[in-house]
PDB file of C-alpha atoms in Angstrom:
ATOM      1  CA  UNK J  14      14.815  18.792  -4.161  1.00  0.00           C
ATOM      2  CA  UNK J  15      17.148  15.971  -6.380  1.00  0.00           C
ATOM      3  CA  UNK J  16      16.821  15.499  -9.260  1.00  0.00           C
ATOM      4  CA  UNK J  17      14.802  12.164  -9.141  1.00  0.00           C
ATOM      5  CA  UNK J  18      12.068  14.050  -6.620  1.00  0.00           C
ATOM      6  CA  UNK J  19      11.659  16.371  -8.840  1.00  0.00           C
ATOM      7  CA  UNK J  20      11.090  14.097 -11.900  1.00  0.00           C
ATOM      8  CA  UNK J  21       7.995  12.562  -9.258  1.00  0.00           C
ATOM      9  CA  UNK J  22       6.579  15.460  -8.269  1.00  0.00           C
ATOM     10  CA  UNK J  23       6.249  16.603 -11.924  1.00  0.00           C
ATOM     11  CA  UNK J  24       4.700  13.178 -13.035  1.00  0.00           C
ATOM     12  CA  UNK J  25       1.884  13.194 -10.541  1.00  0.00           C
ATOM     13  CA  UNK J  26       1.181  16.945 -10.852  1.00  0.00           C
ATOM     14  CA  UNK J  27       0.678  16.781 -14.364  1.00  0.00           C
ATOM     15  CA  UNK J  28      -1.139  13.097 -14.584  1.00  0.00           C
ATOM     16  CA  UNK J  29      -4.588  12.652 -13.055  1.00  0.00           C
ATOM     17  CA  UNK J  30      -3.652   9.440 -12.275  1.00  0.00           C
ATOM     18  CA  UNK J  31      -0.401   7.693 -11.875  1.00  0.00           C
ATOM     19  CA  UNK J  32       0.548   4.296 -10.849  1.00  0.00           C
ATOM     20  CA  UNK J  33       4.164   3.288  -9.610  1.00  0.00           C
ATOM     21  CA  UNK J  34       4.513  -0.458 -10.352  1.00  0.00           C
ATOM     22  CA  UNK J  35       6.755  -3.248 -10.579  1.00  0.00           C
ATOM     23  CA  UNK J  36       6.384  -4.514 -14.215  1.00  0.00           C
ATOM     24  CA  UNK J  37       3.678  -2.719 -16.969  1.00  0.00           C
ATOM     25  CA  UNK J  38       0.468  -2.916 -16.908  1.00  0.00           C
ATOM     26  CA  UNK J  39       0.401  -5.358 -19.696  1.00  0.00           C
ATOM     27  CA  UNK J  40       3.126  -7.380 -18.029  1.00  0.00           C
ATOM     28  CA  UNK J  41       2.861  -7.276 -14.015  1.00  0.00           C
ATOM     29  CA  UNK J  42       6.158  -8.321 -12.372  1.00  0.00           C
ATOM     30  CA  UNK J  43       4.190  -8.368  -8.693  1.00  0.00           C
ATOM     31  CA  UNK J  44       0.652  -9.686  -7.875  1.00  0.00           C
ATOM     32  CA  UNK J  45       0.580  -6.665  -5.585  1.00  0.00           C
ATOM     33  CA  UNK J  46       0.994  -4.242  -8.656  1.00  0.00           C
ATOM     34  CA  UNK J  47      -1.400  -6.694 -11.047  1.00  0.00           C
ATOM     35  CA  UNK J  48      -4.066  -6.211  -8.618  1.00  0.00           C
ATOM     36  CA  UNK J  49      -3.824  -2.661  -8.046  1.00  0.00           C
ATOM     37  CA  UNK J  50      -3.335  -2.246 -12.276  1.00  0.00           C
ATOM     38  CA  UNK J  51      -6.530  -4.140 -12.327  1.00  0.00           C
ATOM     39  CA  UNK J  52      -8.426  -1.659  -9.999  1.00  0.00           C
ATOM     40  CA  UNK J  53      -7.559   1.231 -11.908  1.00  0.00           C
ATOM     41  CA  UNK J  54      -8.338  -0.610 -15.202  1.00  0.00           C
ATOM     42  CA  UNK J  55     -11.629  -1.717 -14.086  1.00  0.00           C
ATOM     43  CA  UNK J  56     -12.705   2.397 -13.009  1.00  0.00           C
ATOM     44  CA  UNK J  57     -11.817   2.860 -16.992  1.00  0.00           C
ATOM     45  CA  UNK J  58      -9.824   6.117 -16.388  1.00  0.00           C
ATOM     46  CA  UNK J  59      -6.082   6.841 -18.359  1.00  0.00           C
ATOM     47  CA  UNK J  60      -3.781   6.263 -16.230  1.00  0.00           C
ATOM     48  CA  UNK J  61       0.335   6.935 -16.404  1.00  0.00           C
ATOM     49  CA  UNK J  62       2.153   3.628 -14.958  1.00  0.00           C
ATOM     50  CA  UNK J  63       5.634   4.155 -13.779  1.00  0.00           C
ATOM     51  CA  UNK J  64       7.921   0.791 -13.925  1.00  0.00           C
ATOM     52  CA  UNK J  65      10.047   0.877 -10.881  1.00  0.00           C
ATOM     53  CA  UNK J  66      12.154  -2.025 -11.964  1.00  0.00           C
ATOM     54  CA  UNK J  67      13.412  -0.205 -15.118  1.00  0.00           C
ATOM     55  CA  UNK J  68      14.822   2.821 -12.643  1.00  0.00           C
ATOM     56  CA  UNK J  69      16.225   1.807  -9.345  1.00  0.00           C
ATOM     57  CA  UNK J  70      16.887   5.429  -8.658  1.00  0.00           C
ATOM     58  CA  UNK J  71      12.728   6.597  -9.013  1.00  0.00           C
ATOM     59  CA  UNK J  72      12.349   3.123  -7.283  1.00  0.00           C
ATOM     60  CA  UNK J  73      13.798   4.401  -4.085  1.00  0.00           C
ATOM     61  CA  UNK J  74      12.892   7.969  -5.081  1.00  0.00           C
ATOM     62  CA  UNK J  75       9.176   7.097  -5.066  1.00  0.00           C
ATOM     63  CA  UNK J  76       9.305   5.607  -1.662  1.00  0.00           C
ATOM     64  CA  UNK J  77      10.868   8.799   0.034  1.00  0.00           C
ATOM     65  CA  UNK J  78       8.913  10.980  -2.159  1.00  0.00           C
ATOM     66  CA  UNK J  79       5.426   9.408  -0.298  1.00  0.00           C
ATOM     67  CA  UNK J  80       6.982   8.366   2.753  1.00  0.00           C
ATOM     68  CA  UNK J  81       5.913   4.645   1.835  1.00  0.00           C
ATOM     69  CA  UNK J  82       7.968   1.717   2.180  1.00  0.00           C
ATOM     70  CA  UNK J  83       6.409  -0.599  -0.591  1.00  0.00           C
ATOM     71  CA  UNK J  84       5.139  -0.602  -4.438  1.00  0.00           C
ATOM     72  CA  UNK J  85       2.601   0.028  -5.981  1.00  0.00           C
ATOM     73  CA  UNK J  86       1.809   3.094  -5.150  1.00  0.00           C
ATOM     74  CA  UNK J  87      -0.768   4.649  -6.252  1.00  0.00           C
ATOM     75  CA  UNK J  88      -1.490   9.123  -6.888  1.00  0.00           C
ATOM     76  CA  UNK J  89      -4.669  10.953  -8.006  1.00  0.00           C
ATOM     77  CA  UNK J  90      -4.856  14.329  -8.301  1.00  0.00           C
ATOM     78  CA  UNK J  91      -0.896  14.507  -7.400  1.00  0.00           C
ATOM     79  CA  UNK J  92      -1.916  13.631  -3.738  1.00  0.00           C
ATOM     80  CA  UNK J  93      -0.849   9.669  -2.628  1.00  0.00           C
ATOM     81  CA  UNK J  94      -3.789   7.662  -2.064  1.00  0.00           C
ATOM     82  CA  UNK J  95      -1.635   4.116  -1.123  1.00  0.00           C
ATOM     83  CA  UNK J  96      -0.526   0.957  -2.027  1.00  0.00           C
ATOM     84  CA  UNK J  97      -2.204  -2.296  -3.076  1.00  0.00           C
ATOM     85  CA  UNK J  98      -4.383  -2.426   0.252  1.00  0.00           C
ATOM     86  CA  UNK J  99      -5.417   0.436   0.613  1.00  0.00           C
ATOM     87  CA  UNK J 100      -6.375   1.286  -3.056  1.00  0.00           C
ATOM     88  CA  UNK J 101      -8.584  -2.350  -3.182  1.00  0.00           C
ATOM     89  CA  UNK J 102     -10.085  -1.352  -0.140  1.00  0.00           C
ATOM     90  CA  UNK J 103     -11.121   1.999  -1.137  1.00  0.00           C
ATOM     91  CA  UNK J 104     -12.695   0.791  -4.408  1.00  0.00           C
ATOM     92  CA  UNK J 105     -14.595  -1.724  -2.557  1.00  0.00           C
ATOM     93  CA  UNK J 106     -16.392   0.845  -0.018  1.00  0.00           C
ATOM     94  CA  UNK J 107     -16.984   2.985  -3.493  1.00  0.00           C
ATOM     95  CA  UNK J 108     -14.398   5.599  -2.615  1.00  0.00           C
ATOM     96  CA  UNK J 109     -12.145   5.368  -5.837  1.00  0.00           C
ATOM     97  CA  UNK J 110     -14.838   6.256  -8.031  1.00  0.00           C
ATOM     98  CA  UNK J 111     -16.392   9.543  -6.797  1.00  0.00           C
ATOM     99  CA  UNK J 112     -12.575  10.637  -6.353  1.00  0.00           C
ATOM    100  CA  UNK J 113     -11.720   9.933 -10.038  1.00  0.00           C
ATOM    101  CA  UNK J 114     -14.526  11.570 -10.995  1.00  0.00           C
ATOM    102  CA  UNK J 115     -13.882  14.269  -9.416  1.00  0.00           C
ATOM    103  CA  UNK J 116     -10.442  14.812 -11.257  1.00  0.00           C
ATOM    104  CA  UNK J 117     -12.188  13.941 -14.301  1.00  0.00           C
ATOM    105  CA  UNK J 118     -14.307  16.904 -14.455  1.00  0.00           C
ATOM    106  CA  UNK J 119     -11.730  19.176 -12.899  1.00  0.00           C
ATOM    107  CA  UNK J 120      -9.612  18.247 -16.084  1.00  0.00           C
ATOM    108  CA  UNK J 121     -12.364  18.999 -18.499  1.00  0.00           C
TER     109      UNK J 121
ATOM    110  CA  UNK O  29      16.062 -16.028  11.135  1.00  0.00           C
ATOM    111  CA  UNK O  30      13.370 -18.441  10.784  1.00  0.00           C
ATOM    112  CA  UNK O  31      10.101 -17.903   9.736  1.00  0.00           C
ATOM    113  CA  UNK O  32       8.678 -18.435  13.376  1.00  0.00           C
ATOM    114  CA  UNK O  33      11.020 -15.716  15.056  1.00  0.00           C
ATOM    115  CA  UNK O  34       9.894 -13.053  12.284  1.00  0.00           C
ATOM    116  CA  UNK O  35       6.225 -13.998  12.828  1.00  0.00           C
ATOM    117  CA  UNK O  36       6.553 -13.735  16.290  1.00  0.00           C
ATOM    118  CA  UNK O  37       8.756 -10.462  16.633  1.00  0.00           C
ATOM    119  CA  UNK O  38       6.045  -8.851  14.318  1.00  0.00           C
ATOM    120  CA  UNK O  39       3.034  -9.655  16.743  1.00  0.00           C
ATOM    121  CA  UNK O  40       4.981  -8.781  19.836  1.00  0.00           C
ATOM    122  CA  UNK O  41       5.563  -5.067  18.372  1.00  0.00           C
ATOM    123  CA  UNK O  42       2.442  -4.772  17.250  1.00  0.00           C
ATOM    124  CA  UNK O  43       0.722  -5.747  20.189  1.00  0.00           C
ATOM    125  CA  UNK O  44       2.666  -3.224  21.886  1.00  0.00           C
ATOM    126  CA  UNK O  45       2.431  -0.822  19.801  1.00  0.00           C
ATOM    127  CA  UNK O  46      -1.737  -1.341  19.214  1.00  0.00           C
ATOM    128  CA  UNK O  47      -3.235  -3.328  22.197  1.00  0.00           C
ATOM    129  CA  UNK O  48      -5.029  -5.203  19.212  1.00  0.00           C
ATOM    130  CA  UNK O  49      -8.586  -6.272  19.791  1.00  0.00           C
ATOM    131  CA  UNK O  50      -7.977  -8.988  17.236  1.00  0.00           C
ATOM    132  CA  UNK O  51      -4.434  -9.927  15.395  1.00  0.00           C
ATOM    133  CA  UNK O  52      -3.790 -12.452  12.375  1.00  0.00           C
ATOM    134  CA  UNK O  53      -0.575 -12.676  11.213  1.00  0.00           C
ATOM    135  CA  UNK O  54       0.189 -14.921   8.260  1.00  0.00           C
ATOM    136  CA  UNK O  55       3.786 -16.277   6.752  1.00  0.00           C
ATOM    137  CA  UNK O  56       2.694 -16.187   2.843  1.00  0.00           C
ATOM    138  CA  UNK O  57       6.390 -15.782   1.947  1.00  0.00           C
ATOM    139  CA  UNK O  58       6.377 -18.961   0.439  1.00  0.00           C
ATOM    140  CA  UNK O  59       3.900 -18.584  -2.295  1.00  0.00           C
ATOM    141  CA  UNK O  60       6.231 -15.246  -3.700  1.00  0.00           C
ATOM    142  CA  UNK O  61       9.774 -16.453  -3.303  1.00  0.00           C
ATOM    143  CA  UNK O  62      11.156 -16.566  -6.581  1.00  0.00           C
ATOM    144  CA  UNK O  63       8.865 -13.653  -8.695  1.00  0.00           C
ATOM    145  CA  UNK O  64      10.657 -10.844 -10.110  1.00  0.00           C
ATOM    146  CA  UNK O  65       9.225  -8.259  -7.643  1.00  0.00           C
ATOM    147  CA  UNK O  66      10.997 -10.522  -5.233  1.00  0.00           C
ATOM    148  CA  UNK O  67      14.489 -10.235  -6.737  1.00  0.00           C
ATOM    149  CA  UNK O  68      16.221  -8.358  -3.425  1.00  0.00           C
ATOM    150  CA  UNK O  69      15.038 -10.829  -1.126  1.00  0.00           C
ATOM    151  CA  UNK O  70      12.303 -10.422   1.665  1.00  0.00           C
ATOM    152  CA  UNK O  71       9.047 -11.771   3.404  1.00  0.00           C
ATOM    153  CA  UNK O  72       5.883 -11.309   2.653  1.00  0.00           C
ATOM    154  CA  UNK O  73       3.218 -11.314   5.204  1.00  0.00           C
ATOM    155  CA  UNK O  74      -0.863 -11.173   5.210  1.00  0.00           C
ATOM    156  CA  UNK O  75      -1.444  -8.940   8.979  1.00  0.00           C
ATOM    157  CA  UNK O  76      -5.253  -8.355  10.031  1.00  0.00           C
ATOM    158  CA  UNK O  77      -4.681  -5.861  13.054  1.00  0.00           C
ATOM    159  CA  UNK O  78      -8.056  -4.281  14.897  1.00  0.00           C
ATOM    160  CA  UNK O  79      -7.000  -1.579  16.966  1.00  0.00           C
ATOM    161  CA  UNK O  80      -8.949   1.367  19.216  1.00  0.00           C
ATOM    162  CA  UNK O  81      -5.560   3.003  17.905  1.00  0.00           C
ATOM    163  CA  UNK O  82      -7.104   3.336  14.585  1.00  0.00           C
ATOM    164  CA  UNK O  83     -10.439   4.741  15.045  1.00  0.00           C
ATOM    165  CA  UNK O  84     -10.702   7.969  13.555  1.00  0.00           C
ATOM    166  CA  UNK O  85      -7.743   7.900  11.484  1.00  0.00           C
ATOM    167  CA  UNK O  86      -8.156   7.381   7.689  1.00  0.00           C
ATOM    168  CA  UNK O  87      -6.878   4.457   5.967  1.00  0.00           C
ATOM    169  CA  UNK O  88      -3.787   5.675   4.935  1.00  0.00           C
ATOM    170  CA  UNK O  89      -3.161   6.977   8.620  1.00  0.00           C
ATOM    171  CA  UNK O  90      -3.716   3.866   9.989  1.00  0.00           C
ATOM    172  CA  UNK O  91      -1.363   2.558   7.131  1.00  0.00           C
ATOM    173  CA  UNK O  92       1.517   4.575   8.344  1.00  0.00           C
ATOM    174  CA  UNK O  93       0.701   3.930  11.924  1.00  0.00           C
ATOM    175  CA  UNK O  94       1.658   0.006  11.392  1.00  0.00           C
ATOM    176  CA  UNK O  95       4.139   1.046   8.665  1.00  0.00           C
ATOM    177  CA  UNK O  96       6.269   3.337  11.391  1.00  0.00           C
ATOM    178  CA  UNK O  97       6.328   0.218  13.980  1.00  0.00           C
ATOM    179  CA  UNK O  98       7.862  -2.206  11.494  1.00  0.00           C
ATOM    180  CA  UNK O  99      10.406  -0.171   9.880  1.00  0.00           C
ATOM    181  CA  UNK O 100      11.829   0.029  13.171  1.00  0.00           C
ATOM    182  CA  UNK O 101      11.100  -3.821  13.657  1.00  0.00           C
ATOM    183  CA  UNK O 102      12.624  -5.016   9.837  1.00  0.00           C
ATOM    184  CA  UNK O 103      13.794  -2.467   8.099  1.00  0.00           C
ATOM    185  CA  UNK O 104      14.155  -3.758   4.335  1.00  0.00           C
ATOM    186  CA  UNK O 105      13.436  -7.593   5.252  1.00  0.00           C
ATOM    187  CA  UNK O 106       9.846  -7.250   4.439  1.00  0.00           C
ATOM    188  CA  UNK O 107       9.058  -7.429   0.568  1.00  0.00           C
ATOM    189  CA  UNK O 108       5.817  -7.361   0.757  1.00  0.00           C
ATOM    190  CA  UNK O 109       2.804  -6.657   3.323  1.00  0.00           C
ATOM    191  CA  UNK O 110      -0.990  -7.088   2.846  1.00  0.00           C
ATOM    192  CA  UNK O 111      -2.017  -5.801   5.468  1.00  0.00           C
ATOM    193  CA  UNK O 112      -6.027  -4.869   6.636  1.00  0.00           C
ATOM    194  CA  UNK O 113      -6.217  -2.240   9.249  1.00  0.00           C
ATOM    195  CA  UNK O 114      -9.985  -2.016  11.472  1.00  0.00           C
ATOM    196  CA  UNK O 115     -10.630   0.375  13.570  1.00  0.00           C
ATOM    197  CA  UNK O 116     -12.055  -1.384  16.998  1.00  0.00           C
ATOM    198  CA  UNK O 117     -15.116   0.939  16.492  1.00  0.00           C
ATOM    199  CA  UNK O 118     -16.061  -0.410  13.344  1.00  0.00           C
ATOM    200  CA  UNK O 119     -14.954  -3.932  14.473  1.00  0.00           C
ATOM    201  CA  UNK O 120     -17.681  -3.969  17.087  1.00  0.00           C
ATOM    202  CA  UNK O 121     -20.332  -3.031  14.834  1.00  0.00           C
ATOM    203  CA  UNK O 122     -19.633  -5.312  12.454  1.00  0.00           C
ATOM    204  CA  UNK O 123     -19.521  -8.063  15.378  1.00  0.00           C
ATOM    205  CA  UNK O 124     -22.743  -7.379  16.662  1.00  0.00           C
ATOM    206  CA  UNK O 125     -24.842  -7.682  13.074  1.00  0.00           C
ATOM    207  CA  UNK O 126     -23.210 -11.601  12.764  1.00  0.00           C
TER     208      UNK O 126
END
């Protein structure tokens, strides 16, 4: 595994939740990653956010790492989840919530 | 490559590749160009897709599904996709309670 895979696979082993994004959560460079930011904010869980546009190199890492083409993208438990579509849609049939809560008490 | 031919190319291979029940496909390139998440260049595209293809899969299945027919179609031309995936199962049942 490089070196930049291996940086990944550490990050969303060791964070419950990890977002990769283009900008920070404060400051959103995509509407794509703002709305998927938003989502995560709204289930009031820590999350780690990862700003692809500061690294090129985790930028394309992430991509190969999931097997996804686009950002965000978003991990729980250190298993991918998706991107912007799929997360939305997930927290809007209620299935975002149980799942977090799930790694919530596993961490406590 | 105009925005028509891209359009276009993207419902023929999907079509193909899903026999769709229903298929939207909508240019909203314009309202990005210019953002920072833009920078490399790219399209962005709102697809509604309703497939038989789909039912049973999980979301993220049906994700990659669409995903593996338009790499092949666009490679790195597409920035950004919003794209809503329905299996024709569900489709159909949520026809019939309109």
């Amino acid at each position: 595994m490089s070196q930049v895979q291996e940086r990944i696979s550490q990050d969303v082993s060791n964070n419950k939740v990890v977002i990769y994004m283009k900008g920070t959560p404060e400051m959103p460079r995509c509407g794509f990653s703002a709305a998927t930011v938003q989502v995560l904010q709204s289930l009031d869980v820590p999350f780690k956010a990862v700003d692809v546009l500061a690294d090129p190199e985790v930028w394309q890492g992430v991509k190969e790492f999931s097997d996804w083409p686009t950002i965000p993208q978003v991990f729980i438990g250190g298993q991918f989840i998706g991107g912007c579509d799929i997360v939305r849609e997930m927290h809007a049939r209620g299935e975002l919530a149980p799942l977090l809560q799930k790694e919530k008490t596993t961490q406590a | 490559m105009g925005a028509d031919t891209t359009a276009r190319s993207l419902e023929a291979a999907l079509t193909h590749a899903f026999a769709p029940v229903h298929l939207e496909i909508e240019d909203d390139s314009a309202r990005h160009a210019g953002h920072a998440g833009a920078a490399g260049g790219g399209r962005h595209f709102n697809i509604t897709l309703v497939s038989a293809a789909f039912d049973g899969h999980s979301l993220l299945e049906q994700h990659r599904m669409v995903n593996a027919v338009l790499k092949d179609l666009l490679g790195g031309e597409i920035h950004a996709l919003g794209l809503h995936t329905v299996p024709a199962t569900e489709w159909e049942k949520g026809g019939s309670e309109e």
